[in-house]
Amino acid sequence: MTVLLFAILTDRALAIDWPGYTEAFDTPQLNVAAALKLAKQAPASEVRRIRWLNSNRLTLREQVETDLDALWPERVLIFQSNRGFSQGLLNSTRHAPAVAARHLTPTTAQFGCLVNFLIRPTEAALERVAPLRDALAVARARAAVTIGVHVRTGDASFDAEAGAGGAKSDDEARRGAELYEAHAFIFEYATRLGKQLTHARARPMRGDVLDSSADADRSGDAGGSAGGSAGGAGPYYVLLGDSPALRRHAAATLGEHSVLYWGNSTGGATVGVGHVARQPGDVATLQSAVGEHWLYTGCDSFVFSSHSGYPRTAAARALRDDAIHTCFHYDGPLFNSAQRSTARECSGPWSVAALGDRHAAGL
Ligand SMILES: *[C@@H]1O[C@H](CO)[C@@H](O)[C@H](O)[C@H]1NC(C)=O
Ligand SMILES: *[C@@H]1O[C@H](CO)[C@@H](O)[C@H](O)[C@H]1NC(C)=O
């Protein structure tokens, strides 16, 4: 989204060079394939490569607070990046004239608006996660609260579990139990939040949906052990993350009746997890990753690992200021040294703008 914004602010076309991505998402508003073809014809002297993988966010922010045409005079810019600051660009005084000339504001071009403008998952991607799509639709029809929990345990999970497709084994069960113990505070926070929101929702709706419909009768079995159902159905949980073992264990702990989805598909199969840099060309995993990311946005509240871009960007797409709850638990090498490395806590809700500021500050 940051590169899209650079393109808009510097009058460039946007291209996407990512093998296999067309199986997972489309860009209905832009012909990114035509732009790629042109970009590939450019002579080397007109091309600059910009590599921002895991770069320091504050340094990058400073860099792009300068004149972008002077910074990158070449016609074709090739970004390789997992860093972004769309909000910072939209807010900056340096770029304010370019932003205003294009009738953009920090609100109308906020991160979620840019995603909604640029991409749509393919039918095949959504089909991979059809059980999640269908379960969310049922929860919505019941006016039940849905909490999307995403735990990023770390890249070690990709090595230990990727491709395994969440196969059930003793090792997997042990790993799931250990990871759950380490991250239990996140699930406890999420279930407290679920009960609170369900309670708040049940009151104004009493007599409207919950008492008069047949759903009220079914609510007994929809409550579940972690649910504490307040007269209606739910709360319900969607469990995502980089570890299928943790997802499976968490689903069993929270209870079948309150978990809509943890990566389980009809017929007992589980979706795989992967990392674009570690499992390149794994189209099925890319599709389910894009599908889960898209559908996660449809939850009512988001509880997720503070350092993970995956749930953060999906939650920002919901354009909701009252629904984002971040959990600190990461003390790896990329963690902001200003943050207490032992902090294990959840807080929120954060507004999307506050979340953008925290991200820009390295939190
Ligand atoms: C952007 O502007 C808003 C509103 O003026 C402000 O609250 C926010 O802190 C700014 N964010 C950044 C990243 O400068
Ligand atoms: C997935 O698992 C949850 C929790 O165990 C269950 O409620 C749901 O029915 C399962 N979905 C499918 C498609 O099997």
Short mmCIF file of C-alpha atoms and ligand atoms in Angstrom, two decimals:
data_model
loop_
_atom_site.label_atom_id
_atom_site.label_comp_id
_atom_site.label_asym_id
_atom_site.label_seq_id
_atom_site.Cartn_x
_atom_site.Cartn_y
_atom_site.Cartn_z
CA MET A 1 0.00 0.00 0.00
CA THR A 2 2.95 2.29 0.65
CA VAL A 3 4.31 1.55 -2.81
CA LEU A 4 0.86 2.19 -4.30
CA LEU A 5 0.87 5.55 -2.55
CA PHE A 6 4.38 6.33 -3.83
CA ALA A 7 3.15 5.54 -7.34
CA ILE A 8 0.16 7.85 -6.95
CA LEU A 9 2.21 10.68 -5.43
CA THR A 10 4.99 10.50 -8.04
CA ASP A 11 2.81 9.83 -11.11
CA ARG A 12 4.09 6.32 -11.73
CA ALA A 13 2.14 3.21 -12.69
CA LEU A 14 1.99 0.32 -10.23
CA ALA A 15 3.23 -3.11 -11.25
CA ILE A 16 3.24 -6.31 -9.20
CA ASP A 17 6.00 -8.88 -9.75
CA TRP A 18 5.08 -11.78 -7.50
CA PRO A 19 5.00 -15.28 -8.96
CA GLY A 20 1.62 -16.94 -8.56
CA TYR A 21 -0.18 -13.98 -7.03
CA THR A 22 -2.87 -13.90 -9.74
CA GLU A 23 -4.13 -17.24 -8.40
CA ALA A 24 -4.77 -15.55 -5.06
CA PHE A 25 -5.86 -11.99 -5.83
CA ASP A 26 -6.86 -9.62 -8.64
CA THR A 27 -6.33 -5.91 -9.03
CA PRO A 28 -9.58 -4.94 -10.74
CA GLN A 29 -8.85 -1.19 -10.81
CA LEU A 30 -5.33 -1.31 -12.23
CA ASN A 31 -3.65 -3.17 -15.06
CA VAL A 32 -0.57 -4.08 -13.07
CA ALA A 33 0.46 -6.73 -15.61
CA ALA A 34 0.73 -4.18 -18.43
CA ALA A 35 2.80 -1.92 -16.17
CA LEU A 36 5.12 -4.82 -15.35
CA LYS A 37 5.68 -5.56 -19.02
CA LEU A 38 6.69 -1.94 -19.65
CA ALA A 39 8.86 -1.81 -16.54
CA LYS A 40 10.76 -4.89 -17.67
CA GLN A 41 11.63 -3.17 -20.96
CA ALA A 42 13.34 -0.27 -19.22
CA PRO A 43 17.13 -0.01 -19.66
CA ALA A 44 19.17 -0.67 -16.51
CA SER A 45 20.11 2.99 -16.21
CA GLU A 46 16.44 3.84 -15.61
CA VAL A 47 15.90 1.25 -12.89
CA ARG A 48 16.55 1.43 -9.15
CA ARG A 49 16.15 -1.44 -6.68
CA ILE A 50 15.01 -0.54 -3.17
CA ARG A 51 15.29 -3.29 -0.58
CA TRP A 52 13.45 -2.61 2.65
CA LEU A 53 13.14 -6.07 4.13
CA ASN A 54 13.18 -5.72 7.92
CA SER A 55 14.71 -2.22 7.62
CA ASN A 56 14.47 0.19 10.51
CA ARG A 57 11.12 1.96 10.18
CA LEU A 58 12.28 5.25 11.68
CA THR A 59 15.22 5.49 9.27
CA LEU A 60 12.96 4.79 6.30
CA ARG A 61 10.42 7.35 7.49
CA GLU A 62 13.16 10.01 7.60
CA GLN A 63 14.36 9.00 4.15
CA VAL A 64 10.99 9.45 2.48
CA GLU A 65 10.37 12.77 4.22
CA THR A 66 12.59 14.23 1.51
CA ASP A 67 11.83 15.15 -2.10
CA LEU A 68 10.92 11.80 -3.65
CA ASP A 69 11.88 12.84 -7.18
CA ALA A 70 15.36 13.80 -6.00
CA LEU A 71 15.62 10.69 -3.83
CA TRP A 72 14.66 8.31 -6.64
CA PRO A 73 15.13 9.98 -10.04
CA GLU A 74 14.93 6.70 -12.00
CA ARG A 75 11.78 5.96 -13.96
CA VAL A 76 11.36 2.42 -12.65
CA LEU A 77 11.56 1.68 -8.92
CA ILE A 78 11.59 -1.93 -7.76
CA PHE A 79 10.64 -2.34 -4.10
CA GLN A 80 11.19 -5.45 -2.07
CA SER A 81 9.64 -4.58 1.24
CA ASN A 82 7.83 -5.63 4.37
CA ARG A 83 7.81 -2.07 5.67
CA GLY A 84 5.15 0.56 5.21
CA PHE A 85 3.97 3.94 6.40
CA SER A 86 1.08 5.06 4.24
CA GLN A 87 -0.27 7.17 7.08
CA GLY A 88 3.03 8.99 7.54
CA LEU A 89 3.14 9.88 3.86
CA LEU A 90 -0.40 11.20 3.90
CA ASN A 91 0.30 13.29 7.00
CA SER A 92 3.68 14.67 6.06
CA THR A 93 4.03 18.40 5.44
CA ARG A 94 6.64 17.66 2.76
CA HIS A 95 4.14 15.69 0.67
CA ALA A 96 1.05 17.69 1.63
CA PRO A 97 0.83 19.56 -1.71
CA ALA A 98 1.06 16.32 -3.73
CA VAL A 99 -1.48 14.66 -1.43
CA ALA A 100 -3.89 17.61 -1.66
CA ALA A 101 -3.49 17.90 -5.45
CA ARG A 102 -4.73 14.32 -5.73
CA HIS A 103 -7.66 14.98 -3.39
CA LEU A 104 -6.40 12.47 -0.87
CA THR A 105 -6.56 12.84 2.90
CA PRO A 106 -5.26 10.64 5.74
CA THR A 107 -8.85 9.44 6.10
CA THR A 108 -9.90 8.84 2.51
CA ALA A 109 -6.64 7.15 1.54
CA GLN A 110 -5.96 5.35 4.83
CA PHE A 111 -4.43 1.93 4.64
CA GLY A 112 -7.72 0.03 4.55
CA CYS A 113 -9.07 2.21 1.75
CA LEU A 114 -5.93 1.53 -0.28
CA VAL A 115 -6.33 -2.23 0.16
CA ASN A 116 -9.99 -2.06 -0.78
CA PHE A 117 -9.07 -0.05 -3.86
CA LEU A 118 -6.23 -2.30 -4.97
CA ILE A 119 -7.06 -5.95 -4.42
CA ARG A 120 -9.80 -8.55 -4.41
CA PRO A 121 -9.16 -12.17 -3.50
CA THR A 122 -9.91 -14.60 -6.32
CA GLU A 123 -12.86 -16.99 -6.04
CA ALA A 124 -10.32 -19.82 -5.76
CA ALA A 125 -8.70 -18.12 -2.73
CA LEU A 126 -12.05 -17.68 -0.97
CA GLU A 127 -13.04 -21.22 -1.86
CA ARG A 128 -9.96 -22.52 0.02
CA VAL A 129 -11.39 -21.04 3.20
CA ALA A 130 -15.07 -21.63 2.46
CA PRO A 131 -15.72 -23.00 5.99
CA LEU A 132 -14.55 -19.67 7.44
CA ARG A 133 -16.65 -17.68 4.98
CA ASP A 134 -19.75 -19.78 5.71
CA ALA A 135 -19.27 -19.80 9.49
CA LEU A 136 -18.90 -16.01 9.57
CA ALA A 137 -22.09 -15.65 7.53
CA VAL A 138 -23.99 -17.80 10.03
CA ALA A 139 -22.60 -15.80 12.98
CA ARG A 140 -23.61 -12.57 11.27
CA ALA A 141 -27.13 -13.83 10.63
CA ARG A 142 -27.42 -14.58 14.34
CA ALA A 143 -26.09 -11.11 15.23
CA ALA A 144 -23.44 -12.92 17.29
CA VAL A 145 -20.18 -11.28 18.31
CA THR A 146 -17.13 -12.66 16.51
CA ILE A 147 -13.60 -12.19 17.81
CA GLY A 148 -10.71 -12.79 15.42
CA VAL A 149 -7.61 -13.95 17.29
CA HIS A 150 -4.30 -14.11 15.45
CA VAL A 151 -1.13 -15.24 17.19
CA ARG A 152 2.20 -14.90 15.46
CA THR A 153 4.46 -17.32 17.28
CA GLY A 154 7.53 -16.66 15.12
CA ASP A 155 9.22 -17.91 11.98
CA ALA A 156 10.25 -21.10 13.79
CA SER A 157 6.67 -22.29 13.25
CA PHE A 158 7.08 -22.05 9.50
CA ASP A 159 10.10 -24.32 9.71
CA ALA A 160 8.50 -26.73 12.15
CA GLU A 161 5.01 -26.85 10.68
CA ALA A 162 4.81 -25.44 7.14
CA GLY A 163 3.59 -27.89 4.58
CA ALA A 164 2.56 -30.34 7.29
CA GLY A 165 -0.97 -29.00 6.89
CA GLY A 166 -1.55 -29.30 10.61
CA ALA A 167 -1.21 -33.08 10.56
CA LYS A 168 -2.31 -34.56 13.84
CA SER A 169 0.51 -36.26 15.71
CA ASP A 170 1.96 -36.49 19.20
CA ASP A 171 4.65 -33.95 18.32
CA GLU A 172 2.04 -31.57 16.99
CA ALA A 173 -0.08 -31.97 20.12
CA ARG A 174 2.92 -31.29 22.36
CA ARG A 175 3.92 -28.24 20.36
CA GLY A 176 0.34 -26.92 20.43
CA ALA A 177 0.10 -27.32 24.20
CA GLU A 178 3.45 -25.58 24.78
CA LEU A 179 2.61 -22.67 22.52
CA TYR A 180 -0.80 -22.34 24.11
CA GLU A 181 0.71 -22.12 27.55
CA ALA A 182 3.07 -19.37 26.36
CA HIS A 183 0.25 -17.38 24.75
CA ALA A 184 -2.68 -18.19 27.04
CA PHE A 185 -2.95 -14.53 28.12
CA ILE A 186 -4.03 -13.63 24.58
CA PHE A 187 -6.85 -16.18 24.53
CA GLU A 188 -7.91 -15.14 28.04
CA TYR A 189 -8.04 -11.51 26.93
CA ALA A 190 -10.02 -12.47 23.82
CA THR A 191 -12.61 -14.49 25.74
CA ARG A 192 -13.08 -11.68 28.28
CA LEU A 193 -13.60 -9.26 25.40
CA GLY A 194 -16.02 -11.66 23.72
CA LYS A 195 -18.16 -11.91 26.84
CA GLN A 196 -18.12 -8.13 27.34
CA LEU A 197 -19.14 -7.36 23.77
CA THR A 198 -21.80 -10.05 23.75
CA HIS A 199 -23.24 -8.63 26.95
CA ALA A 200 -23.23 -5.09 25.54
CA ARG A 201 -24.83 -6.24 22.32
CA ALA A 202 -27.50 -8.37 23.98
CA ARG A 203 -28.95 -5.54 26.04
CA PRO A 204 -30.11 -3.09 23.36
CA MET A 205 -31.22 -5.96 21.13
CA ARG A 206 -33.31 -7.78 23.69
CA GLY A 207 -36.85 -8.28 22.36
CA ASP A 208 -35.61 -7.47 18.92
CA VAL A 209 -33.44 -10.30 17.68
CA LEU A 210 -32.52 -12.39 20.66
CA ASP A 211 -35.84 -12.94 22.43
CA SER A 212 -38.19 -13.19 19.50
CA SER A 213 -36.27 -15.40 17.11
CA ALA A 214 -35.81 -19.13 17.15
CA ASP A 215 -32.11 -18.45 17.69
CA ALA A 216 -32.86 -17.73 21.33
CA ASP A 217 -33.81 -21.38 21.74
CA ARG A 218 -30.66 -22.60 20.13
CA SER A 219 -28.46 -20.30 22.16
CA GLY A 220 -27.96 -22.93 24.83
CA ASP A 221 -25.82 -25.09 22.63
CA ALA A 222 -24.16 -22.19 20.89
CA GLY A 223 -22.74 -20.78 24.11
CA GLY A 224 -19.77 -23.03 24.58
CA SER A 225 -17.35 -23.26 27.47
CA ALA A 226 -15.52 -20.02 26.70
CA GLY A 227 -18.64 -18.27 25.53
CA GLY A 228 -20.72 -17.34 28.51
CA SER A 229 -23.54 -16.69 26.08
CA ALA A 230 -25.68 -13.71 27.11
CA GLY A 231 -29.05 -14.85 25.89
CA GLY A 232 -28.15 -14.98 22.20
CA ALA A 233 -25.57 -16.89 20.25
CA GLY A 234 -21.87 -16.38 20.69
CA PRO A 235 -19.40 -14.98 21.27
CA TYR A 236 -17.60 -16.87 18.56
CA TYR A 237 -13.89 -17.06 17.90
CA VAL A 238 -11.90 -17.29 14.69
CA LEU A 239 -8.41 -18.62 15.43
CA LEU A 240 -5.63 -17.74 13.01
CA GLY A 241 -1.85 -17.64 13.21
CA ASP A 242 1.35 -19.13 11.94
CA SER A 243 1.08 -22.35 13.98
CA PRO A 244 -1.63 -24.89 13.05
CA ALA A 245 -0.63 -26.82 16.18
CA LEU A 246 -1.47 -23.84 18.38
CA ARG A 247 -4.70 -23.19 16.51
CA ARG A 248 -5.81 -26.78 16.98
CA HIS A 249 -4.97 -26.77 20.68
CA ALA A 250 -6.67 -23.40 21.25
CA ALA A 251 -9.82 -24.58 19.45
CA ALA A 252 -10.03 -27.64 21.69
CA THR A 253 -9.45 -25.50 24.79
CA LEU A 254 -11.98 -22.79 23.93
CA GLY A 255 -14.52 -25.42 22.99
CA GLU A 256 -16.03 -26.58 19.74
CA HIS A 257 -19.24 -24.60 20.19
CA SER A 258 -17.59 -21.22 20.44
CA VAL A 259 -14.92 -21.66 17.75
CA LEU A 260 -16.04 -20.98 14.19
CA TYR A 261 -12.80 -21.85 12.51
CA TRP A 262 -9.16 -22.56 13.30
CA GLY A 263 -7.95 -23.57 9.86
CA ASN A 264 -10.13 -26.69 9.67
CA SER A 265 -11.88 -27.38 6.41
CA THR A 266 -14.78 -29.65 5.68
CA GLY A 267 -13.66 -33.26 5.58
CA GLY A 268 -11.01 -32.93 8.28
CA ALA A 269 -8.27 -31.27 6.21
CA THR A 270 -6.49 -28.23 7.66
CA VAL A 271 -5.11 -25.30 5.71
CA GLY A 272 -1.35 -25.04 5.56
CA VAL A 273 0.70 -22.07 6.71
CA GLY A 274 3.68 -20.66 4.92
CA HIS A 275 5.86 -17.64 4.38
CA VAL A 276 6.28 -16.14 0.91
CA ALA A 277 10.04 -16.07 1.39
CA ARG A 278 10.20 -19.66 2.66
CA GLN A 279 7.60 -21.44 0.55
CA PRO A 280 7.72 -19.50 -2.74
CA GLY A 281 5.40 -20.83 -5.41
CA ASP A 282 3.12 -22.64 -2.95
CA VAL A 283 -0.09 -21.39 -4.57
CA ALA A 284 -2.52 -23.27 -2.33
CA THR A 285 -0.98 -21.76 0.81
CA LEU A 286 -0.88 -18.29 -0.71
CA GLN A 287 -4.56 -18.64 -1.58
CA SER A 288 -5.59 -19.65 1.91
CA ALA A 289 -3.41 -16.91 3.42
CA VAL A 290 -5.08 -14.28 1.21
CA GLY A 291 -8.52 -15.78 1.86
CA GLU A 292 -8.08 -15.88 5.64
CA HIS A 293 -6.66 -12.34 5.65
CA TRP A 294 -9.65 -11.04 3.70
CA LEU A 295 -12.27 -12.80 5.80
CA TYR A 296 -10.60 -11.97 9.15
CA THR A 297 -11.61 -8.37 8.42
CA GLY A 298 -15.23 -9.47 8.80
CA CYS A 299 -14.87 -10.21 12.51
CA ASP A 300 -16.27 -7.72 15.02
CA SER A 301 -13.07 -7.35 17.05
CA PHE A 302 -9.45 -8.18 16.46
CA VAL A 303 -7.03 -9.48 19.07
CA PHE A 304 -3.56 -10.10 17.67
CA SER A 305 0.20 -10.15 18.11
CA SER A 306 1.33 -6.52 18.09
CA HIS A 307 4.35 -7.17 15.88
CA SER A 308 2.54 -9.02 13.11
CA GLY A 309 1.67 -7.20 9.92
CA TYR A 310 -0.73 -9.92 8.78
CA PRO A 311 -3.58 -9.37 11.26
CA ARG A 312 -2.71 -5.69 11.66
CA THR A 313 -3.32 -4.96 7.99
CA ALA A 314 -6.47 -7.11 7.89
CA ALA A 315 -7.86 -5.28 10.93
CA ALA A 316 -7.00 -1.87 9.44
CA ARG A 317 -9.02 -2.81 6.36
CA ALA A 318 -12.11 -3.02 8.55
CA LEU A 319 -11.85 0.80 8.99
CA ARG A 320 -13.04 0.46 12.59
CA ASP A 321 -11.67 2.54 15.43
CA ASP A 322 -13.21 0.56 18.26
CA ALA A 323 -12.14 -2.95 17.47
CA ILE A 324 -8.37 -3.34 17.39
CA HIS A 325 -6.62 -4.94 20.36
CA THR A 326 -2.89 -5.62 20.21
CA CYS A 327 -0.96 -8.11 22.32
CA PHE A 328 2.74 -7.73 23.16
CA HIS A 329 4.73 -10.90 23.51
CA TYR A 330 7.59 -10.71 21.08
CA ASP A 331 11.15 -10.21 22.19
CA GLY A 332 12.97 -11.21 19.03
CA PRO A 333 15.73 -9.31 17.25
CA LEU A 334 13.39 -6.92 15.41
CA PHE A 335 11.55 -5.81 18.50
CA ASN A 336 11.72 -2.15 19.38
CA SER A 337 14.37 -1.88 22.07
CA ALA A 338 12.43 0.91 23.75
CA GLN A 339 9.69 -1.54 24.60
CA ARG A 340 10.16 -3.68 27.70
CA SER A 341 11.20 -6.97 26.21
CA THR A 342 9.29 -8.86 28.87
CA ALA A 343 5.98 -7.10 28.24
CA ARG A 344 3.22 -9.66 27.77
CA GLU A 345 0.00 -7.74 27.68
CA CYS A 346 -2.99 -6.96 25.51
CA SER A 347 -4.48 -3.50 25.18
CA GLY A 348 -7.02 -1.67 23.09
CA PRO A 349 -9.10 -0.69 21.38
CA TRP A 350 -6.73 1.36 19.26
CA SER A 351 -7.93 3.63 16.49
CA VAL A 352 -6.60 2.81 13.04
CA ALA A 353 -4.65 6.10 13.07
CA ALA A 354 -3.13 5.33 16.47
CA LEU A 355 -2.19 1.90 15.20
CA GLY A 356 -0.46 3.54 12.22
CA ASP A 357 1.44 5.88 14.52
CA ARG A 358 2.50 3.02 16.76
CA HIS A 359 3.64 1.04 13.77
CA ALA A 360 5.65 3.99 12.44
CA ALA A 361 7.26 4.32 15.86
CA GLY A 362 8.34 0.69 15.70
CA LEU A 363 5.80 -0.64 18.21
C1 LIG B 1 -1.52 12.32 11.41
O1 LIG B 1 -2.42 13.35 11.65
C2 LIG B 1 -3.34 13.07 12.70
C3 LIG B 1 -4.38 14.15 12.73
O2 LIG B 1 -3.80 15.43 12.60
C4 LIG B 1 -2.55 12.94 14.00
O3 LIG B 1 -3.43 12.65 15.04
C5 LIG B 1 -1.54 11.83 13.84
O4 LIG B 1 -0.74 11.74 14.98
C6 LIG B 1 -0.68 12.04 12.63
N1 LIG B 1 0.10 10.85 12.37
C7 LIG B 1 1.36 10.88 11.96
C8 LIG B 1 1.98 9.57 11.67
O5 LIG B 1 2.00 11.90 11.84
C1 LIG B 2 -14.12 -26.36 12.63
O1 LIG B 2 -13.89 -26.50 14.01
C2 LIG B 2 -14.85 -25.84 14.84
C3 LIG B 2 -14.38 -25.99 16.26
O2 LIG B 2 -14.01 -27.28 16.56
C4 LIG B 2 -16.23 -26.44 14.59
O3 LIG B 2 -17.20 -25.78 15.37
C5 LIG B 2 -16.57 -26.31 13.10
O4 LIG B 2 -17.79 -26.93 12.83
C6 LIG B 2 -15.47 -26.95 12.23
N1 LIG B 2 -15.74 -26.68 10.85
C7 LIG B 2 -15.70 -27.62 9.89
C8 LIG B 2 -16.01 -27.16 8.51
O5 LIG B 2 -15.43 -28.77 10.13
#
